[in-house]
XYZ file of C-alpha atoms in Angstrom:
304
model
C -34.022 6.266 -4.074
C -32.796 4.473 -0.954
C -31.554 7.704 0.630
C -34.886 9.438 -0.109
C -36.707 6.529 1.527
C -34.439 6.776 4.586
C -34.970 10.549 4.741
C -38.761 10.126 4.743
C -38.516 7.788 7.708
C -36.195 10.165 9.523
C -38.654 13.037 9.060
C -41.563 10.930 10.263
C -39.602 9.813 13.308
C -38.760 13.425 14.065
C -42.395 14.461 14.344
C -43.559 11.328 16.121
C -43.214 12.939 19.529
C -45.780 15.623 18.671
C -48.208 13.698 16.535
C -48.682 9.978 15.987
C -47.711 8.936 12.454
C -48.319 5.586 10.788
C -45.845 4.225 8.243
C -47.290 1.741 5.763
C -44.918 -0.429 3.706
C -46.430 -2.112 0.664
C -44.498 -5.253 -0.295
C -44.141 -6.570 -3.860
C -46.698 -9.332 -3.175
C -49.356 -6.749 -2.304
C -49.323 -7.289 1.454
C -48.702 -4.372 3.801
C -46.827 -3.840 7.051
C -47.678 -0.926 9.362
C -45.477 0.752 11.984
C -45.790 3.758 14.220
C -43.104 6.283 13.234
C -42.036 6.461 16.875
C -41.097 2.754 16.637
C -38.642 3.297 13.765
C -35.081 4.018 14.870
C -33.164 3.301 11.639
C -33.256 1.300 8.425
C -30.410 -1.078 7.451
C -30.215 -2.503 3.948
C -28.601 -5.929 3.519
C -25.781 -4.734 1.221
C -25.269 -1.337 2.823
C -21.840 -2.207 4.285
C -20.518 -2.894 0.787
C -21.745 0.295 -0.890
C -19.657 3.391 -0.142
C -21.771 6.527 -0.167
C -23.139 9.413 1.814
C -23.315 8.836 5.576
C -21.244 5.677 5.403
C -18.196 4.189 7.109
C -16.131 1.827 4.983
C -12.720 0.139 5.102
C -9.791 -0.233 2.700
C -6.056 -0.781 2.375
C -3.183 1.729 2.310
C -0.124 2.299 0.137
C 2.134 5.093 1.422
C 5.148 6.754 -0.210
C 7.401 9.812 0.013
C 10.746 10.907 -1.461
C 12.323 9.229 1.595
C 10.889 5.738 0.986
C 9.291 3.679 -1.764
C 5.571 2.911 -1.845
C 4.812 0.578 1.064
C 1.760 -1.460 2.054
C 0.274 -0.517 5.452
C -2.572 -2.963 6.023
C -6.250 -3.025 5.112
C -7.916 -1.581 8.210
C -7.971 2.130 7.307
C -11.435 3.702 7.535
C -13.170 6.459 5.593
C -16.363 8.040 6.913
C -18.339 10.341 4.633
C -21.132 12.408 6.188
C -23.381 15.327 5.334
C -24.321 18.162 7.651
C -26.748 20.536 6.074
C -25.402 21.549 2.672
C -21.812 20.525 3.468
C -20.033 17.173 3.149
C -17.195 15.866 5.307
C -14.771 12.962 5.222
C -12.915 11.467 8.195
C -9.871 9.239 7.694
C -8.659 6.910 10.472
C -5.690 4.529 10.589
C -3.649 3.091 13.471
C -0.342 4.153 11.872
C -1.182 7.200 9.757
C -3.466 8.974 12.179
C -6.752 10.814 11.838
C -7.755 13.274 9.143
C -10.765 15.576 8.936
C -11.692 17.102 5.578
C -14.441 19.311 4.210
C -15.121 17.861 0.786
C -16.915 18.432 -2.497
C -18.720 15.578 -4.260
C -19.174 16.001 -8.002
C -20.355 13.203 -10.314
C -18.525 10.490 -8.410
C -15.400 12.590 -7.787
C -14.305 13.683 -4.329
C -11.929 16.516 -3.344
C -11.247 18.589 -0.279
C -8.888 20.150 2.235
C -8.300 19.457 5.892
C -5.904 18.412 8.628
C -4.134 15.110 9.296
C -3.006 14.380 12.854
C -0.290 11.719 13.243
C 1.139 10.391 16.501
C 4.906 10.390 17.025
C 5.975 6.697 16.789
C 8.663 7.353 19.426
C 6.244 9.184 21.737
C 2.691 7.921 21.041
C 1.163 10.365 23.514
C 2.167 13.291 21.291
C 0.855 14.062 17.820
C 1.494 16.641 15.116
C -1.074 18.132 12.773
C -0.421 18.680 9.057
C -2.290 20.460 6.274
C -3.524 17.904 3.761
C -5.600 17.568 0.598
C -7.869 14.726 -0.440
C -8.905 13.686 -3.963
C -10.138 10.734 -6.008
C -13.321 8.682 -6.111
C -15.374 7.048 -3.370
C -13.374 3.820 -3.828
C -9.927 5.276 -4.568
C -8.763 8.253 -2.497
C -5.333 9.906 -2.306
C -4.311 12.049 0.667
C -1.368 14.366 -0.002
C 0.544 15.804 2.966
C 3.157 18.327 1.709
C 4.663 19.012 5.142
C 5.253 15.369 6.100
C 8.589 13.814 5.054
C 9.026 16.038 1.983
C 5.476 15.332 0.735
C 3.879 12.061 1.731
C 1.158 10.433 -0.362
C -1.328 8.099 1.351
C -3.294 6.017 -1.138
C -6.514 4.547 0.271
C -8.247 1.836 -1.770
C -11.642 0.356 -0.902
C -11.798 -3.336 0.059
C -9.248 -6.077 0.621
C -5.738 -5.811 -0.814
C -4.687 -8.256 -3.565
C -2.040 -10.698 -2.330
C 0.793 -9.238 -4.430
C 0.045 -5.710 -3.158
C 0.618 -6.878 0.424
C 4.350 -7.323 -0.283
C 4.895 -3.811 -1.661
C 7.756 -1.977 0.052
C 11.476 -2.125 0.862
C 13.108 -5.056 2.648
C 16.417 -4.498 4.440
C 18.892 -7.091 5.680
C 22.107 -8.913 4.827
C 23.254 -10.435 1.554
C 25.716 -13.334 1.814
C 27.753 -13.871 -1.382
C 29.622 -16.998 -2.336
C 32.854 -15.936 -4.090
C 35.419 -18.552 -5.114
C 34.209 -21.001 -2.480
C 34.084 -18.502 0.390
C 31.225 -16.456 1.865
C 31.254 -12.676 2.192
C 28.513 -10.535 3.756
C 27.094 -7.277 2.471
C 25.214 -5.530 5.303
C 22.453 -2.923 5.236
C 21.261 -3.701 1.731
C 17.950 -4.866 0.338
C 15.229 -5.015 -2.288
C 12.278 -2.736 -3.114
C 9.063 -4.076 -4.692
C 6.526 -2.200 -6.820
C 3.485 -3.879 -8.397
C 2.888 -3.274 -12.116
C -0.527 -3.034 -13.766
C -0.214 -6.619 -15.062
C 0.434 -7.998 -11.550
C 4.174 -8.529 -12.000
C 6.833 -6.886 -9.842
C 9.446 -4.298 -10.652
C 12.258 -5.095 -8.217
C 14.984 -2.594 -7.366
C 18.157 -4.283 -6.157
C 19.732 -1.731 -3.809
C 23.401 -0.803 -4.020
C 25.799 -2.800 -1.861
C 29.427 -3.316 -0.898
C 31.063 -6.746 -0.563
C 34.213 -6.347 1.525
C 37.509 -8.265 1.658
C 36.951 -10.604 -1.281
C 39.975 -12.116 -3.142
C 39.494 -9.271 -5.696
C 39.295 -6.642 -2.965
C 36.146 -4.750 -2.022
C 33.402 -5.022 -4.657
C 30.905 -2.150 -4.902
C 27.724 -2.696 -6.905
C 25.297 0.041 -7.920
C 21.523 -0.255 -7.723
C 19.552 -1.658 -10.646
C 15.943 -2.628 -11.449
C 14.547 -5.918 -12.747
C 11.177 -5.439 -14.469
C 8.223 -7.799 -15.035
C 9.103 -10.411 -12.438
C 6.392 -13.076 -12.185
C 4.685 -13.677 -8.834
C 2.956 -16.902 -7.709
C 0.118 -16.086 -5.299
C -0.201 -19.655 -4.010
C 3.438 -20.104 -3.009
C 4.238 -16.412 -2.355
C 7.305 -16.737 -4.565
C 8.720 -14.821 -7.528
C 11.343 -15.663 -10.124
C 12.923 -14.581 -13.394
C 15.885 -15.307 -15.621
C 16.783 -11.727 -16.521
C 19.895 -12.434 -18.593
C 18.235 -11.092 -21.760
C 17.128 -7.838 -20.092
C 20.560 -6.317 -20.802
C 20.692 -4.575 -17.442
C 23.689 -2.277 -17.118
C 25.167 -1.948 -13.633
C 27.910 0.302 -12.306
C 30.565 -1.482 -10.264
C 33.974 -0.976 -8.737
C 36.515 -3.653 -7.834
C 39.252 -2.902 -5.318
C 40.888 0.469 -5.955
C 39.991 0.448 -9.637
C 37.801 2.965 -11.420
C 34.032 2.752 -11.508
C 32.794 0.929 -14.593
C 29.539 -0.152 -16.163
C 28.727 -3.598 -17.461
C 25.773 -5.706 -18.606
C 24.827 -8.537 -16.240
C 25.122 -12.059 -17.687
C 23.730 -15.431 -16.588
C 21.374 -13.556 -14.245
C 18.665 -15.291 -12.228
C 16.551 -14.184 -9.288
C 14.030 -16.050 -7.136
C 12.600 -15.357 -3.711
C 9.962 -16.116 -1.107
C 7.895 -13.815 1.121
C 7.206 -14.884 4.715
C 3.969 -14.302 6.607
C 5.930 -12.288 9.207
C 7.164 -9.648 6.742
C 10.383 -11.512 5.986
C 11.981 -12.064 2.595
C 14.546 -14.523 1.246
C 16.115 -13.890 -2.175
C 18.614 -15.872 -4.223
C 20.207 -13.687 -6.902
C 23.134 -14.777 -9.075
C 24.866 -13.073 -12.018
C 28.171 -12.417 -13.757
C 29.548 -8.977 -14.560
C 32.611 -7.457 -16.139
C 35.324 -9.948 -17.037
C 34.497 -12.250 -14.139
C 34.709 -15.905 -15.264
C 32.373 -17.078 -12.486
C 29.026 -15.869 -11.090
C 28.364 -14.033 -7.860
C 25.756 -15.969 -5.906
C 23.954 -13.924 -3.262
C 21.475 -15.105 -0.630
C 19.554 -12.268 1.036
C 17.566 -12.469 4.271
C 15.695 -9.445 5.593
C 12.396 -7.906 6.707
C 10.160 -5.157 5.416
C 11.105 -1.675 6.610
C 8.327 0.480 8.062
């Protein structure tokens, strides 16, 4: 009804230059307000910014993934503009990192789909940009953009509104892990943690593979493993779990020995996210026949 009302005004304004038209608005209390159509430029409803629809520009947050990297949060300033020109509908996507996309779309009972082009600037040469074929699908509040030719098929998930606090930490953090082994510290470089948010708000955390060199037992190589359902505290931006009972099996190799698999024992993880994209994690566990735990302290930053 609102769009019909707006259209009537637009039509009246269009003919105002050739013939004077009077617009009469009857309020609910019975009083009336009169305007000349030539005086009406546009109509703005109080809640219009919050209602995605035809001929609207609205903002949301992004989660981006590809086979080359895990799903990562990219802010909440991405815009979608949906417009109609004649019988056709169009959608324009704009984001500071992931470029500009133009799509011709179909709207059907709340569903949106279409094809178009996405132009993304080269991060190493911002003045240059490359254009990719892309498809768009979803609803007016939840849109996925698939780009087959970008990094082995990139998926850009746009979601209307502000991102929940736990979503903001989604991604992979890279840095150094310092292990305390038999009273001495040993550093594992270029390792990290990846975070994915589950439907219940908990995290699934992938502990990336790593190599601890020159320990008293020789070089220790640990394979990657995943800790599920890790609780997150929004107020303190911390997470923690005793995952001893999860029976997580990890591949490892000590010195020149063969690769083996073992269940982690006495396993605990806790960590804190920083406002600057940093992460600190304390993760301790025992594996194999080791009589003492490995205690690791990780410090890193989100990789984008």
